[in-house]
mmCIF file of N, CA and C in Angstrom:
data_model
loop_
_atom_site.group_PDB
_atom_site.id
_atom_site.type_symbol
_atom_site.label_atom_id
_atom_site.label_comp_id
_atom_site.label_asym_id
_atom_site.label_seq_id
_atom_site.Cartn_x
_atom_site.Cartn_y
_atom_site.Cartn_z
ATOM 1 N N MET A 20 0.624 -1.177 0.209
ATOM 2 C CA MET A 20 0.119 -0.113 0.090
ATOM 3 C C MET A 20 0.836 1.151 0.257
ATOM 4 N N TRP A 21 2.156 1.507 0.859
ATOM 5 C CA TRP A 21 2.870 3.063 0.584
ATOM 6 C C TRP A 21 3.236 3.016 -0.764
ATOM 7 N N ASN A 22 3.944 1.288 -0.845
ATOM 8 C CA ASN A 22 4.557 1.588 -2.757
ATOM 9 C C ASN A 22 3.825 2.039 -3.406
ATOM 10 N N GLU A 23 2.208 2.011 -3.118
ATOM 11 C CA GLU A 23 1.514 2.281 -3.631
ATOM 12 C C GLU A 23 1.422 3.817 -4.761
ATOM 13 N N ALA A 24 0.709 4.419 -2.753
ATOM 14 C CA ALA A 24 1.048 6.240 -2.833
ATOM 15 C C ALA A 24 2.322 6.489 -3.121
ATOM 16 N N PHE A 25 3.425 5.569 -2.951
ATOM 17 C CA PHE A 25 4.372 6.690 -2.947
ATOM 18 C C PHE A 25 5.053 7.136 -4.514
ATOM 19 N N ASP A 26 4.489 5.567 -5.080
ATOM 20 C CA ASP A 26 4.639 5.758 -7.019
ATOM 21 C C ASP A 26 3.207 7.153 -7.139
ATOM 22 N N MET A 27 2.309 7.223 -6.787
ATOM 23 C CA MET A 27 1.479 8.189 -7.462
ATOM 24 C C MET A 27 1.745 9.133 -6.610
ATOM 25 N N MET A 28 2.381 9.876 -5.637
ATOM 26 C CA MET A 28 2.670 10.935 -4.539
ATOM 27 C C MET A 28 3.809 11.512 -6.387
ATOM 28 N N ARG A 29 4.686 10.171 -6.949
ATOM 29 C CA ARG A 29 5.810 10.875 -7.621
ATOM 30 C C ARG A 29 5.821 11.581 -9.053
ATOM 31 N N LEU A 30 4.391 10.965 -9.707
ATOM 32 C CA LEU A 30 3.782 10.691 -10.282
ATOM 33 C C LEU A 30 2.887 12.664 -10.856
ATOM 34 N N ILE A 31 2.363 12.507 -9.309
ATOM 35 C CA ILE A 31 2.102 13.762 -9.103
ATOM 36 C C ILE A 31 3.214 14.798 -9.407
ATOM 37 N N THR A 32 4.522 14.398 -8.449
ATOM 38 C CA THR A 32 5.759 15.778 -8.506
ATOM 39 C C THR A 32 5.648 15.803 -10.263
ATOM 40 N N MET A 33 5.861 15.051 -10.506
ATOM 41 C CA MET A 33 6.299 14.910 -11.834
ATOM 42 C C MET A 33 5.606 15.734 -12.742
ATOM 43 N N CYS A 34 4.172 15.434 -12.863
ATOM 44 C CA CYS A 34 3.265 16.083 -13.580
ATOM 45 C C CYS A 34 3.471 17.783 -13.370
ATOM 46 N N ALA A 35 3.157 18.511 -11.941
ATOM 47 C CA ALA A 35 3.361 19.150 -11.096
ATOM 48 C C ALA A 35 4.545 20.074 -11.721
ATOM 49 N N ILE A 36 5.766 19.462 -12.281
ATOM 50 C CA ILE A 36 6.987 19.747 -12.357
ATOM 51 C C ILE A 36 7.049 20.652 -13.793
ATOM 52 N N ILE A 37 6.257 19.790 -14.535
ATOM 53 C CA ILE A 37 6.015 19.208 -16.220
ATOM 54 C C ILE A 37 5.370 20.428 -16.509
ATOM 55 N N ARG A 38 4.551 21.074 -15.255
ATOM 56 C CA ARG A 38 3.335 22.073 -15.437
ATOM 57 C C ARG A 38 4.496 23.319 -15.270
ATOM 58 N N MET A 39 4.879 23.717 -13.984
ATOM 59 C CA MET A 39 5.735 24.937 -14.013
ATOM 60 C C MET A 39 6.828 25.248 -14.487
ATOM 61 N N HIS A 40 7.347 23.975 -15.843
ATOM 62 C CA HIS A 40 8.384 24.623 -16.210
ATOM 63 C C HIS A 40 7.521 25.063 -17.853
ATOM 64 N N TYR A 41 6.340 24.662 -18.455
ATOM 65 C CA TYR A 41 5.653 24.814 -19.363
ATOM 66 C C TYR A 41 4.963 26.096 -19.042
ATOM 67 N N GLU A 42 4.678 26.566 -17.747
ATOM 68 C CA GLU A 42 4.119 27.506 -17.458
ATOM 69 C C GLU A 42 5.111 29.230 -16.889
ATOM 70 N N LEU A 43 6.328 27.936 -16.821
ATOM 71 C CA LEU A 43 7.192 29.774 -16.469
ATOM 72 C C LEU A 43 8.090 30.354 -18.256
ATOM 73 N N THR A 44 8.061 29.025 -18.990
ATOM 74 C CA THR A 44 8.108 29.115 -20.315
ATOM 75 C C THR A 44 7.808 29.746 -21.397
ATOM 76 N N ALA A 45 6.388 29.528 -21.074
ATOM 77 C CA ALA A 45 5.439 30.686 -21.673
ATOM 78 C C ALA A 45 4.984 32.209 -21.319
ATOM 79 N N GLN A 46 5.308 32.084 -20.047
ATOM 80 C CA GLN A 46 5.869 33.836 -19.350
ATOM 81 C C GLN A 46 6.812 33.575 -20.380
ATOM 82 N N ARG A 47 7.850 33.685 -20.126
ATOM 83 C CA ARG A 47 9.099 34.033 -20.484
ATOM 84 C C ARG A 47 9.192 34.520 -21.979
ATOM 85 N N GLY A 48 8.021 33.694 -22.749
ATOM 86 C CA GLY A 48 8.346 34.000 -24.160
ATOM 87 C C GLY A 48 7.341 35.422 -24.532
ATOM 88 N N LYS A 49 6.789 35.374 -23.631
ATOM 89 C CA LYS A 49 5.709 36.014 -23.471
ATOM 90 C C LYS A 49 5.734 37.842 -23.150
ATOM 91 N N ASP A 50 7.300 37.731 -22.055
ATOM 92 C CA ASP A 50 7.198 39.118 -21.744
ATOM 93 C C ASP A 50 8.283 39.579 -22.492
ATOM 94 N N ALA A 51 9.394 38.386 -23.662
ATOM 95 C CA ALA A 51 10.329 38.505 -24.087
ATOM 96 C C ALA A 51 9.739 39.386 -25.279
ATOM 97 N N GLY A 52 8.471 39.053 -25.808
ATOM 98 C CA GLY A 52 8.329 39.570 -27.056
ATOM 99 C C GLY A 52 8.132 38.866 -28.113
ATOM 100 N N SER A 53 8.485 37.782 -27.733
ATOM 101 C CA SER A 53 8.379 36.863 -29.153
ATOM 102 C C SER A 53 7.445 35.793 -29.800
ATOM 103 N N GLY A 54 6.498 36.010 -28.877
ATOM 104 C CA GLY A 54 5.439 35.687 -29.182
ATOM 105 C C GLY A 54 4.635 36.382 -29.967
ATOM 106 N N GLY A 55 4.675 37.810 -29.500
ATOM 107 C CA GLY A 55 3.513 38.524 -29.409
ATOM 108 C C GLY A 55 3.694 39.052 -30.328
ATOM 109 N N ALA A 56 4.779 39.574 -31.710
ATOM 110 C CA ALA A 56 5.114 40.943 -31.982
ATOM 111 C C ALA A 56 4.926 40.756 -33.396
ATOM 112 N N ALA A 57 4.699 41.944 -33.842
ATOM 113 C CA ALA A 57 3.320 41.606 -35.171
ATOM 114 C C ALA A 57 4.088 41.802 -36.449
ATOM 115 N N PRO A 58 4.500 40.637 -37.164
ATOM 116 C CA PRO A 58 5.545 40.462 -38.277
ATOM 117 C C PRO A 58 4.659 41.715 -39.266
ATOM 118 N N TRP A 59 3.929 42.222 -39.017
ATOM 119 C CA TRP A 59 4.459 43.577 -40.553
ATOM 120 C C TRP A 59 5.310 44.903 -40.187
ATOM 121 N N LEU A 60 5.558 44.599 -38.605
ATOM 122 C CA LEU A 60 6.873 45.667 -38.934
ATOM 123 C C LEU A 60 7.592 45.362 -38.825
ATOM 124 N N SER A 61 8.378 44.383 -39.505
ATOM 125 C CA SER A 61 9.165 44.104 -39.966
ATOM 126 C C SER A 61 9.240 44.167 -41.287
ATOM 127 N N LEU A 62 8.074 45.020 -42.014
ATOM 128 C CA LEU A 62 7.968 44.681 -43.683
ATOM 129 C C LEU A 62 8.785 46.257 -43.846
ATOM 130 N N THR A 63 9.606 46.692 -45.464
ATOM 131 C CA THR A 63 9.710 47.465 -45.963
ATOM 132 C C THR A 63 8.381 48.809 -46.286
ATOM 133 N N SER A 64 8.855 49.641 -46.392
ATOM 134 C CA SER A 64 7.648 50.628 -47.156
ATOM 135 C C SER A 64 7.447 49.211 -48.408
ATOM 136 N N ARG A 65 8.094 49.750 -49.604
ATOM 137 C CA ARG A 65 8.076 48.378 -50.759
ATOM 138 C C ARG A 65 6.671 47.288 -50.408
ATOM 139 N N ASP A 66 7.082 46.758 -48.577
ATOM 140 C CA ASP A 66 6.286 45.746 -48.669
ATOM 141 C C ASP A 66 4.868 45.826 -48.513
ATOM 142 N N ARG A 67 5.351 47.306 -47.683
ATOM 143 C CA ARG A 67 3.694 47.737 -47.309
ATOM 144 C C ARG A 67 2.969 47.455 -48.729
ATOM 145 N N GLU A 68 3.037 48.741 -49.012
ATOM 146 C CA GLU A 68 2.944 48.789 -50.310
ATOM 147 C C GLU A 68 2.328 47.840 -50.991
ATOM 148 N N TRP A 69 3.187 46.943 -51.467
ATOM 149 C CA TRP A 69 3.052 46.002 -51.863
ATOM 150 C C TRP A 69 1.400 44.939 -51.736
ATOM 151 N N ALA A 70 1.355 44.505 -50.332
ATOM 152 C CA ALA A 70 0.442 43.990 -49.369
ATOM 153 C C ALA A 70 -0.780 45.323 -49.480
ATOM 154 N N LYS A 71 -0.582 46.817 -48.940
ATOM 155 C CA LYS A 71 -1.495 46.904 -49.267
ATOM 156 C C LYS A 71 -2.569 47.320 -50.671
ATOM 157 N N ARG A 72 -1.785 46.687 -51.278
ATOM 158 C CA ARG A 72 -2.167 46.482 -52.927
ATOM 159 C C ARG A 72 -3.481 45.886 -53.373
ATOM 160 N N ALA A 73 -2.487 44.440 -52.661
ATOM 161 C CA ALA A 73 -2.988 43.261 -52.269
ATOM 162 C C ALA A 73 -4.001 42.765 -51.913
ATOM 163 N N VAL A 74 -4.222 43.118 -51.201
ATOM 164 C CA VAL A 74 -5.004 43.689 -50.079
ATOM 165 C C VAL A 74 -6.873 44.272 -50.533
ATOM 166 N N GLN A 75 -6.264 45.066 -51.267
ATOM 167 C CA GLN A 75 -7.008 46.031 -52.634
ATOM 168 C C GLN A 75 -8.167 45.440 -53.388
ATOM 169 N N ARG A 76 -6.602 44.342 -54.192
ATOM 170 C CA ARG A 76 -7.594 43.812 -55.295
ATOM 171 C C ARG A 76 -7.893 42.628 -54.610
ATOM 172 N N TYR A 77 -7.604 42.046 -53.429
ATOM 173 C CA TYR A 77 -8.764 41.221 -53.000
ATOM 174 C C TYR A 77 -9.775 41.371 -52.383
ATOM 175 N N ALA A 78 -9.879 42.516 -52.685
ATOM 176 C CA ALA A 78 -11.076 42.860 -52.124
ATOM 177 C C ALA A 78 -12.724 43.482 -53.114
ATOM 178 N N GLU A 79 -11.656 43.937 -54.533
ATOM 179 C CA GLU A 79 -12.004 44.076 -55.676
ATOM 180 C C GLU A 79 -12.768 42.737 -56.278
ATOM 181 N N ALA A 80 -11.411 41.825 -55.662
ATOM 182 C CA ALA A 80 -11.819 40.278 -57.021
ATOM 183 C C ALA A 80 -13.410 39.565 -55.798
ATOM 184 N N GLN A 81 -13.181 39.886 -54.241
ATOM 185 C CA GLN A 81 -14.954 39.490 -53.661
ATOM 186 C C GLN A 81 -15.922 39.849 -54.413
ATOM 187 N N GLU A 82 -15.541 41.352 -54.832
ATOM 188 C CA GLU A 82 -16.580 42.231 -54.799
ATOM 189 C C GLU A 82 -17.423 41.684 -55.902
ATOM 190 N N ARG A 83 -16.621 41.447 -57.034
ATOM 191 C CA ARG A 83 -16.728 41.173 -58.309
ATOM 192 C C ARG A 83 -17.600 39.803 -58.257
ATOM 193 N N LYS A 84 -17.019 38.920 -57.583
ATOM 194 C CA LYS A 84 -17.843 37.447 -57.641
ATOM 195 C C LYS A 84 -18.667 37.450 -56.818
ATOM 196 N N TRP A 85 -19.388 37.805 -55.797
ATOM 197 C CA TRP A 85 -20.019 38.256 -55.596
ATOM 198 C C TRP A 85 -21.565 39.660 -56.008
ATOM 199 N N ARG A 86 -21.109 40.345 -56.506
ATOM 200 C CA ARG A 86 -22.351 40.823 -57.714
ATOM 201 C C ARG A 86 -22.311 39.414 -58.541
ATOM 202 N N ARG A 87 -21.479 38.706 -58.833
ATOM 203 C CA ARG A 87 -21.798 37.421 -60.072
ATOM 204 C C ARG A 87 -22.377 37.022 -59.711
ATOM 205 N N TRP A 88 -22.699 36.790 -58.769
ATOM 206 C CA TRP A 88 -23.298 35.635 -57.617
ATOM 207 C C TRP A 88 -24.463 35.652 -57.950
ATOM 208 N N LYS A 89 -24.498 37.308 -57.078
ATOM 209 C CA LYS A 89 -26.108 37.514 -56.805
ATOM 210 C C LYS A 89 -27.328 37.682 -57.694
ATOM 211 N N GLU A 90 -26.335 37.958 -58.988
ATOM 212 C CA GLU A 90 -26.636 38.540 -60.787
ATOM 213 C C GLU A 90 -27.202 36.826 -60.955
ATOM 214 N N ALA A 91 -26.309 36.333 -61.108
ATOM 215 C CA ALA A 91 -26.906 34.766 -61.014
ATOM 216 C C ALA A 91 -28.291 33.924 -60.267
ATOM 217 N N MET A 92 -28.416 34.423 -59.418
ATOM 218 C CA MET A 92 -28.941 34.079 -58.205
ATOM 219 C C MET A 92 -29.921 35.491 -58.576
ATOM 220 N N PHE A 93 -30.583 35.910 -59.067
ATOM 221 C CA PHE A 93 -31.612 37.316 -59.208
ATOM 222 C C PHE A 93 -32.104 36.799 -60.911
ATOM 223 N N GLU A 94 -31.141 35.915 -61.309
ATOM 224 C CA GLU A 94 -31.807 35.888 -63.271
ATOM 225 C C GLU A 94 -32.341 34.478 -62.471
ATOM 226 N N LYS A 95 -31.901 33.959 -62.104
ATOM 227 C CA LYS A 95 -32.488 32.123 -62.014
ATOM 228 C C LYS A 95 -34.023 32.725 -61.704
ATOM 229 N N ALA A 96 -34.344 33.190 -59.872
ATOM 230 C CA ALA A 96 -35.221 33.554 -60.037
ATOM 231 C C ALA A 96 -36.531 34.420 -60.353
ATOM 232 N N ASP A 97 -36.001 35.271 -61.806
ATOM 233 C CA ASP A 97 -36.869 36.116 -63.107
ATOM 234 C C ASP A 97 -37.289 35.462 -64.170
ATOM 235 N N ARG A 98 -36.406 34.175 -64.344
ATOM 236 C CA ARG A 98 -36.580 33.387 -65.582
ATOM 237 C C ARG A 98 -37.676 32.230 -64.906
ATOM 238 N N THR A 99 -37.654 32.396 -63.862
ATOM 239 C CA THR A 99 -39.319 30.839 -63.783
ATOM 240 C C THR A 99 -40.465 31.465 -62.317
#
């Protein structure tokens, strides 16, 4: 009986140590700013311009897609 309780206590202690290590490592990463650094802060002005243009073109393409979809849906409804 004592041996089983000792094994269980050793398992609980190991789990607690592993959890503390995880929590301390995660907290250290947040404090250092390595995990939460914004990726766009390291972009050059040319990269920012390209990204802005790409987003604008994507939005325009989505607008065209939805406009075509709505026209197709309403044309089908008008035909019947």
